[in-house]
mmCIF file of C-alpha atoms in Angstrom:
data_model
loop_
_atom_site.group_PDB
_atom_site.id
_atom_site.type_symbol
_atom_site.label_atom_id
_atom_site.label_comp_id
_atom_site.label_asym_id
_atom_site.label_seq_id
_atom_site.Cartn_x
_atom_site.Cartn_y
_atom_site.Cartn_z
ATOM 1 C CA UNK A 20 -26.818 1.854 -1.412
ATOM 2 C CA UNK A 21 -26.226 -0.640 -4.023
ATOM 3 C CA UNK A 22 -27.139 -4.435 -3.756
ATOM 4 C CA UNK A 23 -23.385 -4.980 -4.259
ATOM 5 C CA UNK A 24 -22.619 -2.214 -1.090
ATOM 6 C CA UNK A 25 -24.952 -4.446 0.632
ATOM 7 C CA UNK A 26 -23.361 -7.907 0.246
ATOM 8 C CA UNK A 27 -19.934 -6.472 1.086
ATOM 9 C CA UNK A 28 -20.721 -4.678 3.930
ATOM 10 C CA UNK A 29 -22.482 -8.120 4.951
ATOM 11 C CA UNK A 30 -19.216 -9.941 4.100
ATOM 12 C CA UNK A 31 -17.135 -7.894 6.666
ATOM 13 C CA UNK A 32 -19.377 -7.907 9.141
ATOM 14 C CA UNK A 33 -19.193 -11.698 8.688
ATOM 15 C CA UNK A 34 -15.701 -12.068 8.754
ATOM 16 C CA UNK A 35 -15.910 -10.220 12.301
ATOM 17 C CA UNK A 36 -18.092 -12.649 13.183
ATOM 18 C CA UNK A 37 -16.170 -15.799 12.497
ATOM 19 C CA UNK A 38 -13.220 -14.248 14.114
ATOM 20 C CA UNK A 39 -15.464 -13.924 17.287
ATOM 21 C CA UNK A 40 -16.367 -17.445 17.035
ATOM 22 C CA UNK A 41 -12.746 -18.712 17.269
ATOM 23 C CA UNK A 42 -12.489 -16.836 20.689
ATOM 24 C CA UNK A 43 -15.299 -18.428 21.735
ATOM 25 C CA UNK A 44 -17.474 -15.426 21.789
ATOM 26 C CA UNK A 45 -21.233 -16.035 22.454
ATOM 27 C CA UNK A 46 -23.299 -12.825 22.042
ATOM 28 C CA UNK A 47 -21.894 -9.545 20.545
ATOM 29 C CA UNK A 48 -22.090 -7.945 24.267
ATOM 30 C CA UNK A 49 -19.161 -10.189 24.860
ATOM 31 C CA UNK A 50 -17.343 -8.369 22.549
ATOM 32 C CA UNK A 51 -14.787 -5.256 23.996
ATOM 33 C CA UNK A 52 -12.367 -3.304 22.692
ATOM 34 C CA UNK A 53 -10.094 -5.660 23.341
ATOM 35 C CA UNK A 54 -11.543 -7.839 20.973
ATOM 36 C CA UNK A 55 -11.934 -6.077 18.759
ATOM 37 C CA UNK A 56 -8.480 -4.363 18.483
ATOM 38 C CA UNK A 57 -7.680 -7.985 18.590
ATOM 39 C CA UNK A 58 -9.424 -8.537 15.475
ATOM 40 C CA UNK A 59 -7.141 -4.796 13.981
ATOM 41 C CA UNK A 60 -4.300 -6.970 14.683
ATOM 42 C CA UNK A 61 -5.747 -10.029 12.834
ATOM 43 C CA UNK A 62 -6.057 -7.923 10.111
ATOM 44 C CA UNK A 63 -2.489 -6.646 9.661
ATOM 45 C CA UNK A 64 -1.288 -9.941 9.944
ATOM 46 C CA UNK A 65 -4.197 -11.919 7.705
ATOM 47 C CA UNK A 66 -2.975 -13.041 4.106
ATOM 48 C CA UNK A 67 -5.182 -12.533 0.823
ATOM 49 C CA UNK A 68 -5.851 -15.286 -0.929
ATOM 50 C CA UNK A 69 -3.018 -14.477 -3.186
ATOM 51 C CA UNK A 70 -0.879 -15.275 0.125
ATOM 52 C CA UNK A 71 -0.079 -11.608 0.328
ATOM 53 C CA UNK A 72 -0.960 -9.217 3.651
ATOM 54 C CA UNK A 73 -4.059 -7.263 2.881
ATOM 55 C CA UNK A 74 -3.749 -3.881 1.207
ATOM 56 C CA UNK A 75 -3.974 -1.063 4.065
ATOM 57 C CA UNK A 76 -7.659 -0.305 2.243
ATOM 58 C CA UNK A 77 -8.369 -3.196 2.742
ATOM 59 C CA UNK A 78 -8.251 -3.366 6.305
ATOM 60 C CA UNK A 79 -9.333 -0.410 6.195
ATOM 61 C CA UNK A 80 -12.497 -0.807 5.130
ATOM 62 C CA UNK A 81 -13.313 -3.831 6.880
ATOM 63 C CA UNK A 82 -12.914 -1.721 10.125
ATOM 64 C CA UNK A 83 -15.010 1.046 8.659
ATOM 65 C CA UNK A 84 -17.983 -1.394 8.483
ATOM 66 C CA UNK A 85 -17.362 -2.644 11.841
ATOM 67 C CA UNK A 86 -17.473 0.893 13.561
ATOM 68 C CA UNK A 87 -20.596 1.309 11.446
ATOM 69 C CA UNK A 88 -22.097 -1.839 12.192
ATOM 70 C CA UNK A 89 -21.664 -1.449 16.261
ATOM 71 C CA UNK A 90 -22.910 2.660 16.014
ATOM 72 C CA UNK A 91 -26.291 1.386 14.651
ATOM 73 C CA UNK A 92 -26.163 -1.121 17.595
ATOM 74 C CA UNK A 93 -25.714 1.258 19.929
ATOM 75 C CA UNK A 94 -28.597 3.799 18.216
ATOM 76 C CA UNK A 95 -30.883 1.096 17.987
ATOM 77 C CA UNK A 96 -30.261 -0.275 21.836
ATOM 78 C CA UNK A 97 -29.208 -3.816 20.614
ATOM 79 C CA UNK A 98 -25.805 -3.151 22.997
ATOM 80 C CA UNK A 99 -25.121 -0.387 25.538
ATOM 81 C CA UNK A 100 -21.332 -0.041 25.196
ATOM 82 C CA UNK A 101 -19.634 0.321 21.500
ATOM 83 C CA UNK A 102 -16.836 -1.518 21.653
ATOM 84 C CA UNK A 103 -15.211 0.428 18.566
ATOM 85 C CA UNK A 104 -15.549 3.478 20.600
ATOM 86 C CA UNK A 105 -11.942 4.116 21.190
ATOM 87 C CA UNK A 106 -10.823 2.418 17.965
ATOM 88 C CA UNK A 107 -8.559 4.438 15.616
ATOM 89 C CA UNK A 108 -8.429 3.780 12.249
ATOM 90 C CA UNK A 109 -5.518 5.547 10.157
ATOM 91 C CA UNK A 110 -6.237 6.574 6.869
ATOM 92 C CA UNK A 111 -4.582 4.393 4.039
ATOM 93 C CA UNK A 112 -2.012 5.462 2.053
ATOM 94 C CA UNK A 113 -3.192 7.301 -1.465
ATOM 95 C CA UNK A 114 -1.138 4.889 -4.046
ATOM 96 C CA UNK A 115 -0.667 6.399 -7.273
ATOM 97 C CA UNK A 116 -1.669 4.022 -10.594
ATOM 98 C CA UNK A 117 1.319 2.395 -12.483
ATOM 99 C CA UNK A 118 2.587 4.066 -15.605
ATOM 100 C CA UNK A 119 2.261 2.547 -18.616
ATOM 101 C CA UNK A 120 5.245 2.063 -21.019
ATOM 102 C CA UNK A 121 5.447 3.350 -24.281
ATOM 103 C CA UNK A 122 4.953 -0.164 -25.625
ATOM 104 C CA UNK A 123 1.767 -0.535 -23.699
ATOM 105 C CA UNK A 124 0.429 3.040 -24.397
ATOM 106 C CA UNK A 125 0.921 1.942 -28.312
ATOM 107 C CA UNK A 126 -1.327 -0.993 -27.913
ATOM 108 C CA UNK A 127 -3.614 1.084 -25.231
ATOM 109 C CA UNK A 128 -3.882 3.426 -28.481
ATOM 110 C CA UNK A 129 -4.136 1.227 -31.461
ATOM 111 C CA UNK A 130 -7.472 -0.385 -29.234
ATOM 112 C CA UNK A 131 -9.298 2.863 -29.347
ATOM 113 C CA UNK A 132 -12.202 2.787 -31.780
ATOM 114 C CA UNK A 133 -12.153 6.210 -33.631
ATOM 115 C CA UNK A 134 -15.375 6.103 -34.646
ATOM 116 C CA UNK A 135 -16.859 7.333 -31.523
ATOM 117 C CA UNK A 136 -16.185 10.494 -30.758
ATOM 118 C CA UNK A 137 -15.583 9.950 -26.762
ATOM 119 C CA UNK A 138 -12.919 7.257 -27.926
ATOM 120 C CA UNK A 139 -10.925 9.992 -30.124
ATOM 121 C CA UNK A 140 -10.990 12.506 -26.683
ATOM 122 C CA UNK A 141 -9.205 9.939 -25.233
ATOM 123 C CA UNK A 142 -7.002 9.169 -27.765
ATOM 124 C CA UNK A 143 -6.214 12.588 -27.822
ATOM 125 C CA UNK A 144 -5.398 12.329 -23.903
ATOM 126 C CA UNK A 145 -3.216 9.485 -24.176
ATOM 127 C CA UNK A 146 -0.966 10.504 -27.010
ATOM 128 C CA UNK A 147 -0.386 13.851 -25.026
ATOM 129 C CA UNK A 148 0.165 12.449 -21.453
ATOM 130 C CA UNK A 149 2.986 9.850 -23.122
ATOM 131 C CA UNK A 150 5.432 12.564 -25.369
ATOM 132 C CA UNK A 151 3.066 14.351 -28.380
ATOM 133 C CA UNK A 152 2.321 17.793 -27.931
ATOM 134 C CA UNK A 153 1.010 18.680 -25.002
ATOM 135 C CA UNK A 154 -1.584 21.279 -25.445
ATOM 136 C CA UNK A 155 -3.210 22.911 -22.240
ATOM 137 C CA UNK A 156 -6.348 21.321 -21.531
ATOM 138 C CA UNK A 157 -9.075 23.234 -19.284
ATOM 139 C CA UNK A 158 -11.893 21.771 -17.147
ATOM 140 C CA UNK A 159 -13.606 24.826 -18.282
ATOM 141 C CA UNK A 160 -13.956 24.368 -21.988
ATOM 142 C CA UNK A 161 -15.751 22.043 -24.441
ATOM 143 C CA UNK A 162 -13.608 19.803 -26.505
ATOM 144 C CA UNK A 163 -14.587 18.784 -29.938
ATOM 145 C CA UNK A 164 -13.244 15.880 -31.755
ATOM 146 C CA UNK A 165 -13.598 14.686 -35.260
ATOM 147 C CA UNK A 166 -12.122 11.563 -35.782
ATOM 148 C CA UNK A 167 -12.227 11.442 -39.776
ATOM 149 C CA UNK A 168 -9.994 14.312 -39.549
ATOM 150 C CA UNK A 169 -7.694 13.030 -36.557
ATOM 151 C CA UNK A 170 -8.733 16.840 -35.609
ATOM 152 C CA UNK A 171 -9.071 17.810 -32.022
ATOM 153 C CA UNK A 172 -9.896 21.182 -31.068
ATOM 154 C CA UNK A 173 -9.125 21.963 -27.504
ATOM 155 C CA UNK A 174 -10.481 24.772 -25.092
ATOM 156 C CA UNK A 175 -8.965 27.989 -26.295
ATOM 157 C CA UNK A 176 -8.756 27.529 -29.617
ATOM 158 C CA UNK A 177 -5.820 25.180 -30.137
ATOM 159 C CA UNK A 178 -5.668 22.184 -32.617
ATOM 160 C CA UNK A 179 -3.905 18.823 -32.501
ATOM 161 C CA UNK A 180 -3.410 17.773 -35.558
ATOM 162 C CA UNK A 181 -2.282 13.771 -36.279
ATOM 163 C CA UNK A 182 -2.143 13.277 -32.785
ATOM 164 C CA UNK A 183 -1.350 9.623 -32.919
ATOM 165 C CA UNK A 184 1.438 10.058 -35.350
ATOM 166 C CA UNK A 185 4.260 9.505 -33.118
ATOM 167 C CA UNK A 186 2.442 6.504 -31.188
#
């Protein structure tokens, strides 16, 4: 784990806690189920500091790390009874990323530096997922680029030639 997986885990773990302390809790065997589906509902309802509800990940997550954190109580003997033992957590919807317009997929293109050869690939990519010919790439093959030529020479021997004309 990183130091980073660390500190967040620590952070949600945290936030449980504070909630506790607003009910008044004194130890974590005062905490049940009840509590904490309590805190499930907190959740749903909580804001971001944007003043939006939190993302279904999110809360997600933050329940994730609380199962977690009350299993290795349990393991280690610190508490008899998990408390998260009956709690369901549904999975969170997959969201699909926004689509760029072609105005965005212009400027997305004219910031690629073609003098690495990674950077043309993904030229390459972008010009054929927004309208240029769209040859059939393979997770199989090898892709070579050569970006004084504009050349890219695809898995199974086709060529794109001047694929960032259009764009």
């Amino acid at each position: 784990w990183s130091p980073r997986t660390w500190v967040s885990r620590e952070d949600q773990v945290e936030d449980f806690f504070r909630f506790c302390d607003g009910l008044h809790l004194a130890q974590i065997v005062d905490v049940t189920p009840e509590v904490v589906e309590a805190y499930r509902r907190d959740l749903a309802e909580r804001l971001s500091r944007r003043g939006r509800p939190l993302v279904a990940r999110t809360q997600q997550t933050m329940l994730v790390y609380l199962r977690g954190f009350f299993r290795f109580l349990l393991r280690s003997g610190r508490i008899l009874v998990d408390p998260c033992r009956d709690l369901v957590i549904g999975k969170a919807p997959s969201t699909l990323p926004e689509v760029l317009t072609l105005r965005e997929a212009r400027r997305l293109l004219a910031a690629i530096d073609d003098a690495d050869a990674l950077a043309v690939r993904d030229r390459a990519i972008v010009a054929c997922l927004y309208g240029q010919e769209q040859p059939s790439l393979t997770t199989t093959g090898q892709m070579n680029a050569t970006s004084e030529k504009r050349v890219l020479k695809l898995a199974g021997g086709s060529t794109l030639l001047g694929y960032d004309s259009e764009l």
